[in-house]
XYZ file of C-alpha atoms in Angstrom:
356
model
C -16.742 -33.946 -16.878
C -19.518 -35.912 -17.594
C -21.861 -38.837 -15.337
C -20.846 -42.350 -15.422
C -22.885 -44.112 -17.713
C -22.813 -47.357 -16.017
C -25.024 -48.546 -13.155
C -22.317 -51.281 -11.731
C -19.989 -50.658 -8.783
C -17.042 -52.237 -11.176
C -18.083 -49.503 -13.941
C -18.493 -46.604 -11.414
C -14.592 -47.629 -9.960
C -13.621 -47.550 -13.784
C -15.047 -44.028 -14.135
C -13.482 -42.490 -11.282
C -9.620 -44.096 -12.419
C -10.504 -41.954 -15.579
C -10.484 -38.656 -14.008
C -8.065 -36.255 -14.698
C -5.377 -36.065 -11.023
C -5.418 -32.324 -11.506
C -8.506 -30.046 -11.926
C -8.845 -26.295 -13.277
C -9.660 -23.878 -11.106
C -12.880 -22.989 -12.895
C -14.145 -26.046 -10.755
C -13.846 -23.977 -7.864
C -15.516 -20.761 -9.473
C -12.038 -19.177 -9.755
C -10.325 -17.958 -12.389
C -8.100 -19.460 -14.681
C -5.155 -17.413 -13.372
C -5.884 -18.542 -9.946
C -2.986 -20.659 -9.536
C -0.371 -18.363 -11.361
C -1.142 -15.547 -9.010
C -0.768 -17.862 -6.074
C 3.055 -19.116 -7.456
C 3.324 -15.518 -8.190
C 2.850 -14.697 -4.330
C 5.228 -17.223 -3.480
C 8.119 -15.888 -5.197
C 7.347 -12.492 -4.019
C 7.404 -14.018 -0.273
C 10.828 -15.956 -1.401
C 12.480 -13.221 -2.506
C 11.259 -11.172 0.788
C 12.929 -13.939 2.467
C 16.159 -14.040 0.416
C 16.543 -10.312 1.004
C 16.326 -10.488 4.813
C 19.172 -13.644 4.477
C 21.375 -10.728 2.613
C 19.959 -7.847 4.855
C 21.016 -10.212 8.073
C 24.582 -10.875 6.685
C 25.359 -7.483 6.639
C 24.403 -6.966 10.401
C 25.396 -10.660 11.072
C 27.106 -12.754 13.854
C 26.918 -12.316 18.040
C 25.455 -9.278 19.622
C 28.083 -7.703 21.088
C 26.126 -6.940 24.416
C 26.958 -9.168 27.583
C 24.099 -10.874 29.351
C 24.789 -8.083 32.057
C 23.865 -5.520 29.645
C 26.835 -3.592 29.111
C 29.207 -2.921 26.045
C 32.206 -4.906 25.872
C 35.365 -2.589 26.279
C 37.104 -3.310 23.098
C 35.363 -2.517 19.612
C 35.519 -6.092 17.243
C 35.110 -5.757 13.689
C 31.543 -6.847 14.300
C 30.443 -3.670 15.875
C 32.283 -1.472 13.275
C 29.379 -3.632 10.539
C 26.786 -2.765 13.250
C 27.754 1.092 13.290
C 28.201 1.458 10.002
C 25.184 0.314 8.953
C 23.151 2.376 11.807
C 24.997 5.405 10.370
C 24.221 4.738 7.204
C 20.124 4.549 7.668
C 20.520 7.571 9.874
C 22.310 9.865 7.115
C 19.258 8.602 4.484
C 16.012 9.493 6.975
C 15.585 13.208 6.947
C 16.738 15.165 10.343
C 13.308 16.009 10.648
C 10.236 16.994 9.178
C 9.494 20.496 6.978
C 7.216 23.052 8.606
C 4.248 22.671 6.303
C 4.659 26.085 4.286
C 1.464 26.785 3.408
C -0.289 24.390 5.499
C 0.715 26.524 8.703
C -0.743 29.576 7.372
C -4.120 28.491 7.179
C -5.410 27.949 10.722
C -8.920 27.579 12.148
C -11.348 28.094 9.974
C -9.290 28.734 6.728
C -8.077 25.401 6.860
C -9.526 22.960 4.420
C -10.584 19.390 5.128
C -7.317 18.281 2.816
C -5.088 20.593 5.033
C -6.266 19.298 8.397
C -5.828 15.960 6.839
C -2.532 16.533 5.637
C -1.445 18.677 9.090
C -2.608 14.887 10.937
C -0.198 12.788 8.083
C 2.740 15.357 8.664
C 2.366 14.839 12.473
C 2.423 11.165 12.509
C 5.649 11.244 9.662
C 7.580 13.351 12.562
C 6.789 11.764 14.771
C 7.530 7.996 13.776
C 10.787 9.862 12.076
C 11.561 11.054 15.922
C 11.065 7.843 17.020
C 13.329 5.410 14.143
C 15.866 8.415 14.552
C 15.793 8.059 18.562
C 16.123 4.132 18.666
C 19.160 4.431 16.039
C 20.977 6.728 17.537
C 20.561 4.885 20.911
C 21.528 1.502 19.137
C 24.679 3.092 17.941
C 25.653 4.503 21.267
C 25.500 1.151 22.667
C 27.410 -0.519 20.017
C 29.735 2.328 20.885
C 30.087 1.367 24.322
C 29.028 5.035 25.345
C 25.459 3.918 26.707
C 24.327 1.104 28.972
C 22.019 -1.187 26.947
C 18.362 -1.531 28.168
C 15.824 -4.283 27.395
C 14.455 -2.563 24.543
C 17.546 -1.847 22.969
C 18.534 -5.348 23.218
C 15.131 -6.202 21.487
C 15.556 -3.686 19.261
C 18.972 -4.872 18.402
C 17.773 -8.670 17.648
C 15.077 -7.630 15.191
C 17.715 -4.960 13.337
C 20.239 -8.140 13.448
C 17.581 -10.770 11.921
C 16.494 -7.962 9.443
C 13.042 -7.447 10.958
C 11.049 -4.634 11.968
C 10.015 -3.631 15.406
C 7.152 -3.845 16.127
C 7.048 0.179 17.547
C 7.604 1.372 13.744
C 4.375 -0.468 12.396
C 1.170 -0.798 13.649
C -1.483 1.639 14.809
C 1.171 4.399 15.972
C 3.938 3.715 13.184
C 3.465 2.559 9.360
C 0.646 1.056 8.024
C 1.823 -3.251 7.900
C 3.102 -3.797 4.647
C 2.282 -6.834 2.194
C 4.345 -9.912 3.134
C 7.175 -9.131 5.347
C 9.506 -6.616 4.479
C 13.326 -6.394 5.278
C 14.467 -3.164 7.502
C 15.747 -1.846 4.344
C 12.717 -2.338 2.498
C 10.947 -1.003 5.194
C 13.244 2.176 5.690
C 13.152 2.745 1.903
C 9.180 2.654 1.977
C 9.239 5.401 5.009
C 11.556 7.342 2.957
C 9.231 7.373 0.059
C 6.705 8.204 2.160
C 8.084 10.970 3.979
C 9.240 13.058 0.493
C 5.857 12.608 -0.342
C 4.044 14.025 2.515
C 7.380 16.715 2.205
C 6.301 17.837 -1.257
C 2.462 17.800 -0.497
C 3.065 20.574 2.390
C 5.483 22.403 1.320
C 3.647 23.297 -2.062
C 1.404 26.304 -2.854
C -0.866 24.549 -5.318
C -4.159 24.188 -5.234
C -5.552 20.818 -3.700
C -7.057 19.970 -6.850
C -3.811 20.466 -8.993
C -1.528 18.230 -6.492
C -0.866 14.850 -7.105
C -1.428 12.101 -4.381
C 0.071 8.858 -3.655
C -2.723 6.748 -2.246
C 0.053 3.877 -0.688
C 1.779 6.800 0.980
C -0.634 7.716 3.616
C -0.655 6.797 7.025
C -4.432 6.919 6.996
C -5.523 6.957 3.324
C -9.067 6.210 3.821
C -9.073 9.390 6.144
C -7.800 11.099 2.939
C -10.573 9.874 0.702
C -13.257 11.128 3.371
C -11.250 14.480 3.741
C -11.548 15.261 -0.522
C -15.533 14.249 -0.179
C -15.311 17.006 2.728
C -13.480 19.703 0.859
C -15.914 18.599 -2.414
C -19.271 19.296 0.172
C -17.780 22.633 1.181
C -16.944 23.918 -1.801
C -20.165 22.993 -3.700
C -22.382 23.986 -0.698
C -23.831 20.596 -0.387
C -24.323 17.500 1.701
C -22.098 14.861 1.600
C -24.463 12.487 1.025
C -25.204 14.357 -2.531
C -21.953 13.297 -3.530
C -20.727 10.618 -5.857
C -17.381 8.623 -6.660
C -16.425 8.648 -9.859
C -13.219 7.086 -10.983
C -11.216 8.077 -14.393
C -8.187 6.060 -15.281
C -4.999 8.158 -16.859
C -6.137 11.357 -15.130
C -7.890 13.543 -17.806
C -11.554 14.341 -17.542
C -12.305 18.025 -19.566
C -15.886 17.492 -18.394
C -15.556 17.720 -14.123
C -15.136 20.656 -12.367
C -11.587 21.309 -11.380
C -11.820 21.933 -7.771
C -13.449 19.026 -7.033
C -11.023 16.770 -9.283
C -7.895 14.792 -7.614
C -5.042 13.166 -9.128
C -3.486 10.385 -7.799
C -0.911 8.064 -8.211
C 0.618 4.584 -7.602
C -2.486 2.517 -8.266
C -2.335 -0.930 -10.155
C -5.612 -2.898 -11.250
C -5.154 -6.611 -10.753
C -7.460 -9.605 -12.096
C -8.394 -7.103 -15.254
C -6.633 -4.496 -17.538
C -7.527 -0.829 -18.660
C -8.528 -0.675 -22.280
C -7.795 2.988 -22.425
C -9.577 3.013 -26.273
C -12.571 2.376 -25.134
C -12.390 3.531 -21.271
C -13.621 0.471 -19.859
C -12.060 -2.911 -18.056
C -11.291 -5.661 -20.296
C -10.203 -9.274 -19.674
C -6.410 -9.715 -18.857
C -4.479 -12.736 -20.098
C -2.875 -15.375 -18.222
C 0.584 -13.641 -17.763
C -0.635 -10.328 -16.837
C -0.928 -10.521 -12.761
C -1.207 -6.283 -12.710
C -1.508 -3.645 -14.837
C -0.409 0.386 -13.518
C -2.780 3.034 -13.943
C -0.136 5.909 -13.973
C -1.826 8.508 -12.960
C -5.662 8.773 -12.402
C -8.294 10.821 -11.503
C -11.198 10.462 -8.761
C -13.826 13.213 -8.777
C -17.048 14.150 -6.293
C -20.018 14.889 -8.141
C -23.558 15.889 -7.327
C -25.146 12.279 -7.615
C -27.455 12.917 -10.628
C -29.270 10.509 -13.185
C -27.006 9.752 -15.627
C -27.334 7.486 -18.841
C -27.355 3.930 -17.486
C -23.953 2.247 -18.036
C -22.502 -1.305 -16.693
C -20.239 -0.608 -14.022
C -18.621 -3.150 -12.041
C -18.290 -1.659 -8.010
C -14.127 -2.538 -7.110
C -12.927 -2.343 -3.791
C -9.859 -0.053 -3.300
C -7.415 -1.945 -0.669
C -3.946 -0.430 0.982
C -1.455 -3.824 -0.283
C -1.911 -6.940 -2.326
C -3.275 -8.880 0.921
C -6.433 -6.981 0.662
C -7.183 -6.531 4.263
C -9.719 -3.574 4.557
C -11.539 -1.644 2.092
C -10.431 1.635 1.558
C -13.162 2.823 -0.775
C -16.126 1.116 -3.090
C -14.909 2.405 -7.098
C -17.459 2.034 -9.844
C -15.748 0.762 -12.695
C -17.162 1.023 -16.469
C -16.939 -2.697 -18.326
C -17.983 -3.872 -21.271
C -21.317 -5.475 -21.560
C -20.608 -8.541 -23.082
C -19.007 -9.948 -20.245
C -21.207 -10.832 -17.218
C -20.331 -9.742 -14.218
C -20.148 -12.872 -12.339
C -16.844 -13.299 -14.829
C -14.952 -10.219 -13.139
C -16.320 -11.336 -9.513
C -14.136 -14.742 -10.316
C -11.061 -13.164 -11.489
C -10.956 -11.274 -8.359
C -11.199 -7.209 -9.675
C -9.495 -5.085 -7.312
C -7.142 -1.785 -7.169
C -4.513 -1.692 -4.982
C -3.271 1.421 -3.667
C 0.858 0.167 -2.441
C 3.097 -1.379 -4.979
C 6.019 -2.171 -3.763
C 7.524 -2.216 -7.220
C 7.234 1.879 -7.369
């Protein structure tokens, strides 16, 4: 847009009825996807929405509890729809959690960083598994008429009915808040995910290094991040201060030294894409929101001078509403484009996708 060449009031008024109603959002120092990704975020909250409208018909109409919190005598057809589906969440979620194998026969000081870390994750799964088994059992006994309702069951019953989540299954002592707001069946398939994950990690005899991890399945994945940097320092006899981040996108990396080398999985880059030719970022186009990574590498290295290369530093988050920062991730990128370009389009990797 260019100045008003005019020095009237008449010519200035003529000048501003010229300008365009709508604006890029380059004005702005965003990018040129800016919008797109903000339509794309409100069909991803719409369709959150229209899955807790079908989620609440199938657990829909009157809760069968009277204001003096008992169960009706009679069983209505309503109750049947409210047992059935409490029976059928219970017969998906596990009956509990697997010992840890290995895990348990490495106490003290034979247990690794990565198996104290994973001994914390397994707790927490049993426990929250304990507790969504305990509530939905209860739940179904009332619907049953064979226990007396409580307040919390009645609360609990009201968010199951409207599709939500309680409030005891997220937060500090449940799951990590997901991106948006999930459906209970969303939710419960999520914590199934996650607990078949954590399953296979403990039960398996590998080595740490030859395991692959699911960043988004973690209760605590930053903890995990610090616990490989541990394991790294112990092994290598050094301080963890020595140590460096390095990042490698499709997993293979002949040149790092295998114990100190972990796969994981789930990632997704968004506001760039992975040119895997020549192993650097590269601008995305306007339709391309995300791009998955498959399965990538991180590895902790003795921080030594290298050969100077552009690398762009992308923050790690949990979900696509970027709250914290799990970890800084140095990110090769070509040259030619400044860097102020990828600050614009936004550069980040996001460890849950709730499209795996």
């Amino acid at each position: 847009v260019s100045l008003p060449e005019g020095t009237t009031l008449s010519e200035f008024i003529l000048w501003a009825e010229g300008l365009p109603y709508t604006n890029p959002p380059s004005w702005l120092g965003l990018a040129s996807t800016a919008e797109i990704t903000l339509l794309v975020n409100q069909g991803q909250r719409m369709i959150s929405r229209f899955q807790t409208i079908q989620d609440s018909a199938e657990l829909s109409g009157e809760s069968p509890l009277r204001p003096d919190g008992k169960s009706p005598k009679g069983k209505s057809g309503n109750d049947d729809g409210h047992v059935g589906m409490l029976d059928k969440w219970l017969s998906e979620l596990p009956e509990k959690m697997p010992q840890g194998g290995d895990l348990n026969k490495r106490e003290g000081e034979y247990a690794n960083a990565i198996d104290q870390c994973l001994k914390r994750e397994m707790a927490r799964a049993a426990s929250l598994l304990d507790m969504v088994r305990t509530d939905l059992k209860h739940l179904a006994s009332v619907y049953k008429g064979l226990e007396t309702a409580t307040n919390e069951s009645r609360r609990l019953g009201a968010c199951l009915a409207k599709s939500q989540v309680p409030g005891t299954w997220q937060g500090s002592e449940g799951l990590p808040h997901l991106s948006g707001d999930p459906s209970t069946n969303a939710w419960l398939d999520d914590f199934k995910k996650r607990l078949y994950h954590l399953s296979e990690l403990a039960t398996s005899s590998l080595d740490p290094s030859m395991k692959y991890y699911w960043m988004g399945g973690f209760f605590s994945p930053e903890a995990f991040v610090t616990a490989t940097r541990q394991y790294v320092a112990e092994a290598c006899s050094c301080s963890l201060d020595q140590l460096k981040l390095r990042f490698h996108v499709g997993g293979q990396d002949e040149g790092n030294i295998l114990s100190s080398r972990f796969f994981v999985t789930g990632l997704s880059l968004e506001g760039a894409c992975w040119s895997s030719e020549s192993g650097r970022l590269s601008l995305a186009s306007s339709s391309t929101q995300s791009t998955d990574l498959g399965v990538s590498s991180f590895t902790w290295t003795v921080d030594e001078e290298t050969e100077e290369e552009s690398l762009l530093s992308v923050p790690l988050y949990l979900h696509g509403a970027r709250g914290d920062v799990m970890v800084e991730i140095e990110l090769p990128y070509p040259p030619e484009v400044p860097m102020h370009v990828w600050r614009q389009r936004g550069v980040a990797l996001i460890a849950w996708n709730p499209k795996l």
